[in-house]
Amino acid sequence: MTRRIRLIVLGVGIAAFSAAMLLAFTGMPRFGGDVHAYRDAAVAASYGHDTANAVSSINFDQRGFDTFGEETILFCAVVGVAALLRPVHRERRREVSDAGHVLESTGLLVYVLFPLTVVLAVNVVAHGAVTPGGGFQGGVILSTGIHLLYVGGRYSLLRKLRPLGWFQQGEALGVVLFGALGIAGAALGSALFANVIPQGQLSDFISAGTVPLFNVAVGMTVCSSVVVLLASFLDQALAIRAERGNGSGPDPRSGPEEGTAS
């Protein structure tokens, strides 16, 4: 293909995209107005399936296939980052101790906040169908809450409480569970990602049909993904060092053999 043809194809694509965007923007409701067809339809559908949290209903009930794509993108992105950050053949892992200095007030605050954060995360995921929150938010809270131990200078304890093999499997299991719930809708005679189980009573803890199950699946994936991601970055910053004498010159990150987590 010549340069002239490529420019013609590019120009046609830009013109078509511009025309489509122009039609879309000119057809949108006026900003700040009280007419919003999508909002009205989404809220009505949320109440129709007894889901008090309209956002969770939109994410998992009304556009579950889109959310499955977003979850898969997160999964693939974390796998790619973890692969890039793993030790290469000229690097080795060293032991990291807890010998760093941490203020007593910081350590005490971590011990108070750690269990509270874990409980809060479980609550956000469990009530994602009836209150603001859900699997995305709860997964991030839980994963970052676990890493409060690092802030408190307990890196060795953190490594014991977050066995990476479990979280690596949990990340994949969450994606598989989400996909299986979506296929179950089609297998039971409805549409893909359809809400096919009884919805219960609006605002009850057990309500909204499949929405709580999707929240759990997303919570597993998000929590596991963030844990794997943070573990990879911490390993690179604290534990992984280039081998000496490999002919590549001194490693600017090299330090004492026994490092600290603080």
Short mmCIF file of C-alpha atoms in Angstrom, two decimals, residues 24 44 78 106 109 124 154 171 181 219 227 231 246:
data_model
loop_
_atom_site.label_atom_id
_atom_site.label_comp_id
_atom_site.label_asym_id
_atom_site.label_seq_id
_atom_site.Cartn_x
_atom_site.Cartn_y
_atom_site.Cartn_z
CA ALA A 24 -23.92 11.65 18.68
CA ALA A 44 -36.50 1.35 36.31
CA VAL A 78 -1.76 -7.39 35.96
CA THR A 106 2.44 4.25 63.38
CA LEU A 109 -2.33 2.72 64.26
CA VAL A 124 -18.54 -3.35 51.07
CA ARG A 154 5.95 -5.92 59.35
CA GLU A 171 -7.37 -13.69 40.35
CA LEU A 181 -22.34 -16.83 35.95
CA GLY A 219 -14.01 -8.64 44.47
CA VAL A 227 -2.15 -7.81 45.78
CA ALA A 231 3.78 -7.62 45.67
CA ASN A 246 28.08 -10.20 35.70
#
